[in-house]
Coordinates of C-alpha atoms in Angstrom, one line a residue:
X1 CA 13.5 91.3 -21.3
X2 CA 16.0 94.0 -20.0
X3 CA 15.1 94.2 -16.7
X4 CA 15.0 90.2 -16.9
X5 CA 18.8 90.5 -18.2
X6 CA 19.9 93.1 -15.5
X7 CA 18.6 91.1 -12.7
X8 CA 20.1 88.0 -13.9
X9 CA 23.6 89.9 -13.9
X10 CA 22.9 91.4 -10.7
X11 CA 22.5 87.8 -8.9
X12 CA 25.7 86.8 -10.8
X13 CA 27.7 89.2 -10.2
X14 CA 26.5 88.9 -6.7
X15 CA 27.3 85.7 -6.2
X16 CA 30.8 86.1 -7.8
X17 CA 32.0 89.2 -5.4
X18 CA 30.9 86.3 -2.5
X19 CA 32.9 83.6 -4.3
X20 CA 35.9 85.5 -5.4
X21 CA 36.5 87.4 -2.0
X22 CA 39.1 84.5 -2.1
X23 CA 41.0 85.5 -4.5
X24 CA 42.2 89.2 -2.7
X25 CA 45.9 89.4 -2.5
X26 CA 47.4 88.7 1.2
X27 CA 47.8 91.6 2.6
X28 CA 49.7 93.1 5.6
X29 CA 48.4 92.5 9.2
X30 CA 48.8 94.7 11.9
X31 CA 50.9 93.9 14.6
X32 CA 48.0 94.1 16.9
X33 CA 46.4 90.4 17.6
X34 CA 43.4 89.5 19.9
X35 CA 42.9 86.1 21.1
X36 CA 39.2 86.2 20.7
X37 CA 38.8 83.6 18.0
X38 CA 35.6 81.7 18.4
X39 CA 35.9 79.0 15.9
X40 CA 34.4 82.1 13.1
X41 CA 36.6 82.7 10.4
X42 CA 38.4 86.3 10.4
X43 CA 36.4 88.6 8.1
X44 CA 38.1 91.5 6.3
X45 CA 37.0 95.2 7.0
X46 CA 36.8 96.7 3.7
X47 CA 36.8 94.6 0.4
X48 CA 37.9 96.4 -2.8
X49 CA 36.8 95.7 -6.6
X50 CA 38.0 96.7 -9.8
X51 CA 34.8 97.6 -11.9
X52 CA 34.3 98.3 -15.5
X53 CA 34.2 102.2 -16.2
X54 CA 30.3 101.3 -18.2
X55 CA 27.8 103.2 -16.6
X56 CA 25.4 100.7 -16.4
X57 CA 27.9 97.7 -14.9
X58 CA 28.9 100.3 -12.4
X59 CA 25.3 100.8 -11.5
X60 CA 25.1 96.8 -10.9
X61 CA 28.1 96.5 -8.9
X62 CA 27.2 99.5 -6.6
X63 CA 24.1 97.9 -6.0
X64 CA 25.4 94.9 -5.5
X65 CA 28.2 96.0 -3.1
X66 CA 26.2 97.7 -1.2
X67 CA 23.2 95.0 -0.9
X68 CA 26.4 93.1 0.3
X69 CA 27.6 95.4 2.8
X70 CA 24.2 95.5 4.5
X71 CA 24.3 92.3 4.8
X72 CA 27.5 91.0 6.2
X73 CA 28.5 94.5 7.6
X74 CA 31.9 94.4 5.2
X75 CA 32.3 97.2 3.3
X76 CA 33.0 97.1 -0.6
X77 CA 35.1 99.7 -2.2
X78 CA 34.0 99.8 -5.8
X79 CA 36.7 101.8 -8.2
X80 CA 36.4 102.4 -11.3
X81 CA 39.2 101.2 -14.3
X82 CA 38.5 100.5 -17.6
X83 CA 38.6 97.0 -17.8
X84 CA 41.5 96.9 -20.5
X85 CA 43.8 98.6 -18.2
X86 CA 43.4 96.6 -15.7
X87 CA 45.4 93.6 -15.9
X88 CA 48.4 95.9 -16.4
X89 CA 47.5 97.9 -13.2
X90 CA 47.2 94.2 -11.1
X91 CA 50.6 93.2 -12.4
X92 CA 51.9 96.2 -10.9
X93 CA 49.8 96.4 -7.5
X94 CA 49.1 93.1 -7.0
X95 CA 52.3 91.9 -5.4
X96 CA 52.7 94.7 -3.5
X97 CA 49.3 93.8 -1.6
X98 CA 47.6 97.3 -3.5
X99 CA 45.6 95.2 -5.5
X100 CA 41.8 94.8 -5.5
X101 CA 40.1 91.8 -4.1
X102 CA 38.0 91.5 -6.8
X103 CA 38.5 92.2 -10.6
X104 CA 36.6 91.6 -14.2
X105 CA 38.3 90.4 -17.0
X106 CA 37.9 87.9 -19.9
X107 CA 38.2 85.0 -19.6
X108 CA 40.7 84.3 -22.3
X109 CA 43.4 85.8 -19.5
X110 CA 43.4 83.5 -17.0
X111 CA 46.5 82.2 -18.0
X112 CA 48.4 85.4 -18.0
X113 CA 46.6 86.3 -14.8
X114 CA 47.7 82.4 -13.5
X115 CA 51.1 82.6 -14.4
X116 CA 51.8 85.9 -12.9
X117 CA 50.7 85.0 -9.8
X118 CA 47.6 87.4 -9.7
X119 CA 44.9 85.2 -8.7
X120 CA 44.2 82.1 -6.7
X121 CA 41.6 79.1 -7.5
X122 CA 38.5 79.3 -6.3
X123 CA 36.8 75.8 -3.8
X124 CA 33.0 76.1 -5.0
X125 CA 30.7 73.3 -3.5
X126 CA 28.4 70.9 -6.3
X127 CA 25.7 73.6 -5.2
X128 CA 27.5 76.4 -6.5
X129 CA 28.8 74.8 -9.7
X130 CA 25.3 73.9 -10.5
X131 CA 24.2 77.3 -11.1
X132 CA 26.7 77.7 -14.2
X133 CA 26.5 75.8 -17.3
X134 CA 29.6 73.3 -17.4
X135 CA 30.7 74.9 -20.3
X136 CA 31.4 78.7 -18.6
X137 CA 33.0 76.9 -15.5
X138 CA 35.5 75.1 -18.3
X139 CA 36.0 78.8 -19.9
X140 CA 37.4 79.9 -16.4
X141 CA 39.1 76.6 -15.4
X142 CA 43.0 76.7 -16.0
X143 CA 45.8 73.8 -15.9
X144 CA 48.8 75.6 -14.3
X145 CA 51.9 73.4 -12.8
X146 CA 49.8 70.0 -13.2
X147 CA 47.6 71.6 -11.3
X148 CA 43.4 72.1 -12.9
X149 CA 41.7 74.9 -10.9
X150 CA 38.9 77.0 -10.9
X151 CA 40.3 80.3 -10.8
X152 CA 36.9 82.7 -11.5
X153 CA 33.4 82.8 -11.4
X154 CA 31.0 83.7 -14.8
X155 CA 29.6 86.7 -15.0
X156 CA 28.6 87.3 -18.4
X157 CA 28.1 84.8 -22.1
X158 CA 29.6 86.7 -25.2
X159 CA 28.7 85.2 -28.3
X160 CA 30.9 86.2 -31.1
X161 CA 28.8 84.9 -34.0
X162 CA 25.3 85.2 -36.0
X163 CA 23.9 82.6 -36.8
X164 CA 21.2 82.0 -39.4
X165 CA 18.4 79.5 -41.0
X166 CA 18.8 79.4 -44.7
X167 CA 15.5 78.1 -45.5
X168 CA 14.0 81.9 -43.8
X169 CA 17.2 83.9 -44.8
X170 CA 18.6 82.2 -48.4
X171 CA 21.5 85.0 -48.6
X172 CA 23.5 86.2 -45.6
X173 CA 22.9 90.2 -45.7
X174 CA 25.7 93.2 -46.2
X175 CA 24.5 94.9 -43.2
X176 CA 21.9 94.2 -40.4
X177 CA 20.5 96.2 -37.6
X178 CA 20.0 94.6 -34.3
X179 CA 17.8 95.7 -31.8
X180 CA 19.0 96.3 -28.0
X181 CA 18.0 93.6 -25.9

């Protein structure tokens, strides 16, 4: 069931470094421009994402980045902050273009995030959208200046809650032990 789980969260969080490359501050171009467009959207060098300091989420999203880089011949930065501290770092580097182009956090700070200016909505396509229960696309959709926007992808379902059948468990216990998954 665990290596079930961790590949589940490596294709999500795959797909969300894809669909939040969007969301990467603008940053500063060089003065040096080539007329070579051929109808191919410009792709950035180096990506850069703000990971979790837990081993095991670190292990993912190297993985991940590099499966990535392989792939599309960007390369992904990953560095490490504890996810707690990492608002307050964005709100500081963010709008000086220092900021990551990807970050983690809950989803109960999108509005903060929003309102400060430290994210942009996300366009996914009916094909992406289907590969998330409605209800985790509603936890990162936000209503900011009349405006309702996707502004993150789902990575992970926290449940905050035990529930119990009464008929198999007639008292709720003082403690309980629960098993890793």
């Amino acid at each position: 069931m665990k290596k079930g789980f961790s590949l589940l969260s490596l294709i999500t969080m795959f797909l969300m470094i894809i669909l939040l490359a969007a969301c990467a501050p603008e940053r500063e171009e060089e003065a040096v421009t080539t007329d070579t467009n051929d109808g191919e959207a410009d792709q950035p060098e180096e990506l850069t994402i703000w990971a979790n300091d837990r081993e095991e989420q670190l292990e993912a999203i190297e993985k991940i980045a590099n499966d990535y880089t392989e792939q599309t011949g960007i390369n992904v930065k990953v560095e490490t902050k504890p996810m707690m501290d990492q608002l307050q770092e964005l709100s500081l580097a963010g709008p000086e273009g220092n900021g990551p182009d990807l970050f983690f956090q809950p989803h109960d700070q999108i509005g903060n995030i929003v309102a400060q200016g430290l994210a942009d909505p996300l366009t996914l396509s009916d094909d992406e959208l289907s590969n998330y229960a409605s209800s985790s696309i509603d936890a990162v959709t936000y209503e900011f200046e009349g405006e309702t926007d996707i502004y993150g992808i789902p990575a992970v379902i926290e449940t905050y809650g035990i529930f119990y059948n009464k008929e198999i468990v007639p008292e709720a216990p003082e403690t309980i032990r629960i098993r890793s998954l």
